[in-house]
Amino acid sequence: RPESTDHLGNKVGNRFGFPEFFDLAGRMGWRIILVANLRDALYGKKAPTEAAAHAAALLQYALEHSAPDSIAAFQIGNEGWFY
């Protein structure tokens, strides 16, 4: 996987992604709280419709690639200050 850039401009390695997380969660019996990005829409990096489509695609991917009933909750954003 290519490196990405975080919100502060730092390079971030992506050797542990969703496939690895879902596999680990399944082996450990964890329930997953999946949080989709809201920040990009709030700051105009993405149109709200694009951000919503990305969130929906993330949830669909999670449902297809995680253990049955492992998704405990799906949350849009964690920007508590926004609400």
Short mmCIF file of C-alpha atoms in Angstrom, two decimals:
data_model
loop_
_atom_site.label_atom_id
_atom_site.label_comp_id
_atom_site.label_asym_id
_atom_site.label_seq_id
_atom_site.Cartn_x
_atom_site.Cartn_y
_atom_site.Cartn_z
CA ARG A 1 0.00 0.00 0.00
CA PRO A 2 1.26 3.50 -0.73
CA GLU A 3 1.95 5.96 2.06
CA SER A 4 -0.67 8.60 2.73
CA THR A 5 -0.55 11.99 4.41
CA ASP A 6 -2.31 12.73 7.68
CA HIS A 7 -4.13 16.00 8.49
CA LEU A 8 -0.87 17.53 9.76
CA GLY A 9 1.06 16.70 6.59
CA ASN A 10 3.02 13.77 8.08
CA LYS A 11 3.63 10.64 5.98
CA VAL A 12 1.72 7.62 7.29
CA GLY A 13 2.55 4.01 6.48
CA ASN A 14 -0.36 1.79 5.56
CA ARG A 15 0.91 -1.71 6.29
CA PHE A 16 -2.00 -2.40 8.66
CA GLY A 17 -5.26 -1.58 6.96
CA PHE A 18 -8.89 -2.64 7.00
CA PRO A 19 -8.24 -6.21 5.77
CA GLU A 20 -5.71 -6.81 8.54
CA PHE A 21 -7.91 -5.13 11.15
CA PHE A 22 -11.02 -7.13 10.21
CA ASP A 23 -8.99 -10.34 10.28
CA LEU A 24 -7.56 -9.53 13.72
CA ALA A 25 -10.96 -8.47 15.06
CA GLY A 26 -12.47 -11.73 13.86
CA ARG A 27 -9.73 -13.83 15.45
CA MET A 28 -9.99 -11.92 18.74
CA GLY A 29 -13.80 -11.90 18.81
CA TRP A 30 -13.95 -8.11 18.92
CA ARG A 31 -17.03 -6.05 18.08
CA ILE A 32 -16.14 -3.20 15.73
CA ILE A 33 -17.18 0.45 15.93
CA LEU A 34 -16.57 1.68 12.39
CA VAL A 35 -16.11 5.45 12.07
CA ALA A 36 -16.39 7.15 8.68
CA ASN A 37 -14.62 10.43 7.93
CA LEU A 38 -16.72 13.59 8.27
CA ARG A 39 -13.83 16.06 8.41
CA ASP A 40 -13.21 16.14 4.65
CA ALA A 41 -16.80 17.28 4.04
CA LEU A 42 -16.68 19.79 6.90
CA TYR A 43 -13.57 21.46 5.50
CA GLY A 44 -14.62 21.30 1.86
CA LYS A 45 -11.99 18.75 0.80
CA LYS A 46 -14.83 16.61 -0.55
CA ALA A 47 -18.38 17.44 -1.51
CA PRO A 48 -20.86 16.13 1.09
CA THR A 49 -22.29 13.72 -1.49
CA GLU A 50 -18.81 12.33 -2.21
CA ALA A 51 -18.08 11.96 1.52
CA ALA A 52 -21.43 10.19 2.01
CA ALA A 53 -20.70 7.84 -0.90
CA HIS A 54 -17.29 7.05 0.59
CA ALA A 55 -18.87 6.31 4.00
CA ALA A 56 -21.45 4.02 2.39
CA ALA A 57 -18.72 2.20 0.44
CA LEU A 58 -16.70 1.75 3.64
CA LEU A 59 -19.67 0.23 5.44
CA GLN A 60 -20.42 -2.07 2.50
CA TYR A 61 -16.78 -3.21 2.41
CA ALA A 62 -16.81 -3.84 6.16
CA LEU A 63 -19.99 -5.89 5.97
CA GLU A 64 -18.52 -8.01 3.16
CA HIS A 65 -15.06 -8.53 4.71
CA SER A 66 -15.62 -8.81 8.46
CA ALA A 67 -16.94 -11.66 10.56
CA PRO A 68 -20.75 -11.96 10.72
CA ASP A 69 -22.29 -9.66 13.34
CA SER A 70 -18.91 -8.11 14.16
CA ILE A 71 -19.93 -4.53 13.29
CA ALA A 72 -21.36 -3.21 16.57
CA ALA A 73 -21.90 0.36 15.35
CA PHE A 74 -21.33 2.62 12.37
CA GLN A 75 -20.57 6.25 13.17
CA ILE A 76 -20.29 9.24 10.83
CA GLY A 77 -17.41 11.34 12.13
CA ASN A 78 -15.97 11.70 15.60
CA GLU A 79 -15.97 15.48 15.61
CA GLY A 80 -17.91 15.96 18.83
CA TRP A 81 -17.20 19.69 18.82
CA PHE A 82 -19.20 20.01 15.57
CA TYR A 83 -22.48 18.96 17.15
#
